[in-house]
């Protein structure tokens, strides 16, 4: 158990809908990272927050957004969902905001768009 | 559990043998590298890391080798066990022009341990 929690574990929704994925980092970690993992691909970095502020941006679509709250939990919002958005979404946390740091991954949320 | 990377390269190793998993990274400026293990239905799990000022680092049953000349990283697992069966990812940490850092993950290699 990494100490990172994600909810829900599974999510099935229809195209055009909007969903919110939730992540609670390990106790003491200030950074949260979001990743997308499609069936035949590795992990694609989406976005990072550090202590409530956006720190780095990766391949995140404009239909997607995220935020980190004062209690450090984070939410990833996915809107106007398309079939291609079906994937595993992982959250990871680390102590530092940038530079070399081990990331601890949550169990993931499996999103299925039908 | 979930299947990750149905078409990943696969390495099959006999139980008790040593495994070597290779990774080519993309950016010569990357200064930190990590190997992750991902079992079916689970999130990636940290195995070992190495900084660019080193060329070898050893952990428990695992060794990471870094060859900066050819931008190559390898993970060696000694005395491979059935519990080592998983998908293994390398990741490089690089600083962007904006001063931010991000991780780039490789596509992964599936390790199958044969009894």
GROMACS .gro file of C-alpha atoms in nm:
model
  229
    1UNK     CA    1   0.000   0.000   0.000
    2UNK     CA    2   0.157   0.326  -0.119
    3UNK     CA    3  -0.054   0.547   0.104
    4UNK     CA    4  -0.206   0.724  -0.197
    5UNK     CA    5  -0.580   0.673  -0.234
    6UNK     CA    6  -0.796   0.719  -0.541
    7UNK     CA    7  -1.170   0.709  -0.586
    8UNK     CA    8  -1.364   0.570  -0.753
    9UNK     CA    9  -1.190   0.249  -0.852
   10UNK     CA   10  -1.409   0.202  -1.159
   11UNK     CA   11  -1.620   0.449  -1.354
   12UNK     CA   12  -1.841   0.381  -1.652
   13UNK     CA   13  -2.000   0.672  -1.831
   14UNK     CA   14  -2.127   0.778  -2.172
   15UNK     CA   15  -1.969   0.998  -2.436
   16UNK     CA   16  -2.022   1.368  -2.379
   17UNK     CA   17  -2.044   1.332  -2.002
   18UNK     CA   18  -1.825   1.482  -1.733
   19UNK     CA   19  -1.656   1.297  -1.447
   20UNK     CA   20  -1.438   1.382  -1.150
   21UNK     CA   21  -1.160   1.161  -1.022
   22UNK     CA   22  -1.031   1.211  -0.672
   23UNK     CA   23  -0.689   1.158  -0.517
   24UNK     CA   24  -0.553   1.187  -0.165
   25UNK     CA   25  -0.173   1.199  -0.145
   26UNK     CA   26   0.043   1.029   0.115
   27UNK     CA   27   0.058   1.207   0.446
   28UNK     CA   28   0.322   1.479   0.424
   29UNK     CA   29   0.346   1.483   0.045
   30UNK     CA   30   0.283   1.822  -0.113
   31UNK     CA   31   0.295   1.727  -0.480
   32UNK     CA   32   0.029   1.544  -0.674
   33UNK     CA   33   0.073   1.416  -1.027
   34UNK     CA   34  -0.189   1.283  -1.266
   35UNK     CA   35  -0.115   1.024  -1.535
   36UNK     CA   36  -0.317   0.852  -1.804
   37UNK     CA   37  -0.243   0.495  -1.905
   38UNK     CA   38  -0.416   0.357  -2.213
   39UNK     CA   39  -0.420  -0.013  -2.290
   40UNK     CA   40  -0.125  -0.023  -2.525
   41UNK     CA   41   0.069   0.272  -2.395
   42UNK     CA   42   0.289   0.364  -2.107
   43UNK     CA   43   0.213   0.632  -1.857
   44UNK     CA   44   0.143   0.973  -2.002
   45UNK     CA   45   0.205   1.262  -1.767
   46UNK     CA   46  -0.091   1.499  -1.751
   47UNK     CA   47  -0.032   1.760  -1.482
   48UNK     CA   48   0.136   1.828  -1.148
   49UNK     CA   49   0.027   2.036  -0.853
   50UNK     CA   50   0.243   2.144  -0.564
   51UNK     CA   51   0.092   2.281  -0.248
   52UNK     CA   52  -0.218   2.397  -0.428
   53UNK     CA   53  -0.057   2.547  -0.735
   54UNK     CA   54  -0.004   2.408  -1.082
   55UNK     CA   55   0.365   2.322  -1.120
   56UNK     CA   56   0.403   2.137  -1.450
   57UNK     CA   57   0.186   2.050  -1.743
   58UNK     CA   58   0.218   1.754  -1.973
   59UNK     CA   59  -0.006   1.616  -2.244
   60UNK     CA   60  -0.332   1.726  -2.088
   61UNK     CA   61  -0.624   1.799  -2.316
   62UNK     CA   62  -0.815   2.124  -2.285
   63UNK     CA   63  -1.125   1.919  -2.195
   64UNK     CA   64  -0.940   1.805  -1.883
   65UNK     CA   65  -0.862   2.014  -1.578
   66UNK     CA   66  -0.734   1.955  -1.229
   67UNK     CA   67  -0.697   2.130  -0.899
   68UNK     CA   68  -0.541   2.073  -0.561
   69UNK     CA   69  -0.728   2.180  -0.251
   70UNK     CA   70  -0.597   2.327   0.075
   71UNK     CA   71  -0.608   1.984   0.238
   72UNK     CA   72  -0.382   1.870  -0.053
   73UNK     CA   73  -0.626   1.628  -0.209
   74UNK     CA   74  -0.664   1.669  -0.582
   75UNK     CA   75  -0.937   1.624  -0.837
   76UNK     CA   76  -0.906   1.558  -1.209
   77UNK     CA   77  -1.207   1.671  -1.411
   78UNK     CA   78  -1.269   1.515  -1.750
   79UNK     CA   79  -1.542   1.670  -1.965
   80UNK     CA   80  -1.701   1.610  -2.306
   81UNK     CA   81  -1.580   1.257  -2.277
   82UNK     CA   82  -1.486   1.061  -2.586
   83UNK     CA   83  -1.438   0.690  -2.638
   84UNK     CA   84  -1.063   0.746  -2.658
   85UNK     CA   85  -1.059   0.879  -2.303
   86UNK     CA   86  -1.115   0.528  -2.173
   87UNK     CA   87  -0.803   0.450  -1.974
   88UNK     CA   88  -0.652   0.401  -1.633
   89UNK     CA   89  -0.592   0.727  -1.453
   90UNK     CA   90  -0.325   0.726  -1.187
   91UNK     CA   91  -0.245   0.977  -0.923
   92UNK     CA   92   0.099   0.989  -0.763
   93UNK     CA   93   0.241   1.199  -0.485
   94UNK     CA   94   0.584   1.308  -0.373
   95UNK     CA   95   0.731   1.526  -0.103
   96UNK     CA   96   0.904   1.780  -0.324
   97UNK     CA   97   0.777   2.012  -0.590
   98UNK     CA   98   1.037   1.960  -0.854
   99UNK     CA   99   1.353   1.778  -0.930
  100UNK     CA  100   1.445   1.423  -0.850
  101UNK     CA  101   1.198   1.261  -0.621
  102UNK     CA  102   1.039   0.923  -0.584
  103UNK     CA  103   0.671   0.921  -0.668
  104UNK     CA  104   0.421   0.698  -0.492
  105UNK     CA  105   0.133   0.583  -0.706
  106UNK     CA  106  -0.225   0.517  -0.613
  107UNK     CA  107  -0.421   0.212  -0.732
  108UNK     CA  108  -0.576   0.402  -1.022
  109UNK     CA  109  -0.925   0.471  -1.153
  110UNK     CA  110  -1.043   0.270  -1.452
  111UNK     CA  111  -1.258   0.495  -1.673
  112UNK     CA  112  -1.471   0.335  -1.941
  113UNK     CA  113  -1.650   0.562  -2.184
  114UNK     CA  114  -1.928   0.392  -2.380
  115UNK     CA  115  -0.706  -0.762  -1.281
  116UNK     CA  116  -0.649  -0.506  -1.550
  117UNK     CA  117  -0.427  -0.585  -1.843
  118UNK     CA  118  -0.167  -0.321  -1.911
  119UNK     CA  119   0.003  -0.297  -2.244
  120UNK     CA  120  -0.128  -0.600  -2.429
  121UNK     CA  121   0.134  -0.557  -2.700
  122UNK     CA  122   0.436  -0.483  -2.487
  123UNK     CA  123   0.768  -0.653  -2.553
  124UNK     CA  124   0.789  -0.960  -2.335
  125UNK     CA  125   1.085  -1.115  -2.162
  126UNK     CA  126   1.040  -1.475  -2.049
  127UNK     CA  127   1.285  -1.599  -1.788
  128UNK     CA  128   1.318  -1.926  -1.605
  129UNK     CA  129   1.268  -1.904  -1.231
  130UNK     CA  130   1.604  -1.865  -1.061
  131UNK     CA  131   1.776  -1.712  -1.363
  132UNK     CA  132   1.881  -1.349  -1.386
  133UNK     CA  133   1.667  -1.102  -1.583
  134UNK     CA  134   1.789  -0.799  -1.772
  135UNK     CA  135   1.536  -0.540  -1.884
  136UNK     CA  136   1.653  -0.260  -2.108
  137UNK     CA  137   1.534   0.092  -2.168
  138UNK     CA  138   1.645   0.367  -2.404
  139UNK     CA  139   1.575   0.716  -2.277
  140UNK     CA  140   1.522   1.023  -2.485
  141UNK     CA  141   1.691   1.325  -2.333
  142UNK     CA  142   2.063   1.354  -2.268
  143UNK     CA  143   1.988   1.628  -2.013
  144UNK     CA  144   1.781   1.398  -1.793
  145UNK     CA  145   1.949   1.365  -1.457
  146UNK     CA  146   1.739   1.118  -1.261
  147UNK     CA  147   1.601   0.781  -1.356
  148UNK     CA  148   1.363   0.538  -1.191
  149UNK     CA  149   1.251   0.183  -1.253
  150UNK     CA  150   0.892   0.098  -1.167
  151UNK     CA  151   0.716  -0.237  -1.143
  152UNK     CA  152   0.347  -0.261  -1.225
  153UNK     CA  153   0.152  -0.572  -1.140
  154UNK     CA  154  -0.181  -0.643  -1.299
  155UNK     CA  155  -0.453  -0.423  -1.154
  156UNK     CA  156  -0.216  -0.211  -0.950
  157UNK     CA  157  -0.036   0.120  -0.974
  158UNK     CA  158   0.336   0.141  -1.051
  159UNK     CA  159   0.566   0.064  -0.760
  160UNK     CA  160   0.912   0.214  -0.713
  161UNK     CA  161   1.198  -0.038  -0.746
  162UNK     CA  162   1.523   0.156  -0.769
  163UNK     CA  163   1.654   0.491  -0.886
  164UNK     CA  164   1.982   0.633  -1.009
  165UNK     CA  165   2.118   0.981  -1.065
  166UNK     CA  166   2.312   1.081  -1.372
  167UNK     CA  167   2.638   1.118  -1.179
  168UNK     CA  168   2.639   0.742  -1.120
  169UNK     CA  169   2.661   0.451  -1.360
  170UNK     CA  170   2.555   0.170  -1.131
  171UNK     CA  171   2.339   0.129  -0.824
  172UNK     CA  172   2.246  -0.184  -0.638
  173UNK     CA  173   1.945  -0.271  -0.429
  174UNK     CA  174   1.812  -0.592  -0.293
  175UNK     CA  175   1.832  -0.840  -0.586
  176UNK     CA  176   1.818  -0.550  -0.831
  177UNK     CA  177   2.087  -0.347  -1.005
  178UNK     CA  178   2.041  -0.049  -1.231
  179UNK     CA  179   2.304   0.041  -1.488
  180UNK     CA  180   2.318   0.375  -1.662
  181UNK     CA  181   2.509   0.437  -1.985
  182UNK     CA  182   2.482   0.805  -2.063
  183UNK     CA  183   2.689   0.777  -2.378
  184UNK     CA  184   2.419   0.580  -2.554
  185UNK     CA  185   2.128   0.694  -2.335
  186UNK     CA  186   2.059   0.346  -2.209
  187UNK     CA  187   1.929   0.217  -1.880
  188UNK     CA  188   1.903  -0.144  -1.769
  189UNK     CA  189   1.749  -0.325  -1.476
  190UNK     CA  190   1.901  -0.651  -1.363
  191UNK     CA  191   1.702  -0.881  -1.137
  192UNK     CA  192   1.897  -1.160  -0.973
  193UNK     CA  193   1.746  -1.501  -0.908
  194UNK     CA  194   1.414  -1.409  -1.066
  195UNK     CA  195   1.110  -1.525  -0.873
  196UNK     CA  196   0.745  -1.578  -0.976
  197UNK     CA  197   0.653  -1.265  -0.783
  198UNK     CA  198   0.872  -1.064  -1.019
  199UNK     CA  199   0.625  -1.121  -1.302
  200UNK     CA  200   0.497  -0.775  -1.394
  201UNK     CA  201   0.540  -0.489  -1.638
  202UNK     CA  202   0.854  -0.285  -1.577
  203UNK     CA  203   0.880   0.083  -1.674
  204UNK     CA  204   1.178   0.311  -1.679
  205UNK     CA  205   1.123   0.681  -1.624
  206UNK     CA  206   1.350   0.979  -1.682
  207UNK     CA  207   1.321   1.307  -1.500
  208UNK     CA  208   1.408   1.608  -1.707
  209UNK     CA  209   1.405   1.980  -1.660
  210UNK     CA  210   1.218   2.175  -1.924
  211UNK     CA  211   1.302   2.518  -2.060
  212UNK     CA  212   1.039   2.666  -1.828
  213UNK     CA  213   1.234   2.539  -1.529
  214UNK     CA  214   0.976   2.279  -1.441
  215UNK     CA  215   1.048   1.911  -1.419
  216UNK     CA  216   0.850   1.625  -1.560
  217UNK     CA  217   0.875   1.250  -1.581
  218UNK     CA  218   0.875   1.067  -1.912
  219UNK     CA  219   0.793   0.699  -1.892
  220UNK     CA  220   0.902   0.428  -2.130
  221UNK     CA  221   0.643   0.198  -2.284
  222UNK     CA  222   0.733  -0.091  -2.056
  223UNK     CA  223   0.850  -0.450  -2.077
  224UNK     CA  224   0.647  -0.745  -1.956
  225UNK     CA  225   0.849  -0.994  -1.753
  226UNK     CA  226   0.715  -1.349  -1.739
  227UNK     CA  227   0.875  -1.587  -1.497
  228UNK     CA  228   0.850  -1.951  -1.599
  229UNK     CA  229   0.831  -2.217  -1.332
   0.00000   0.00000   0.00000
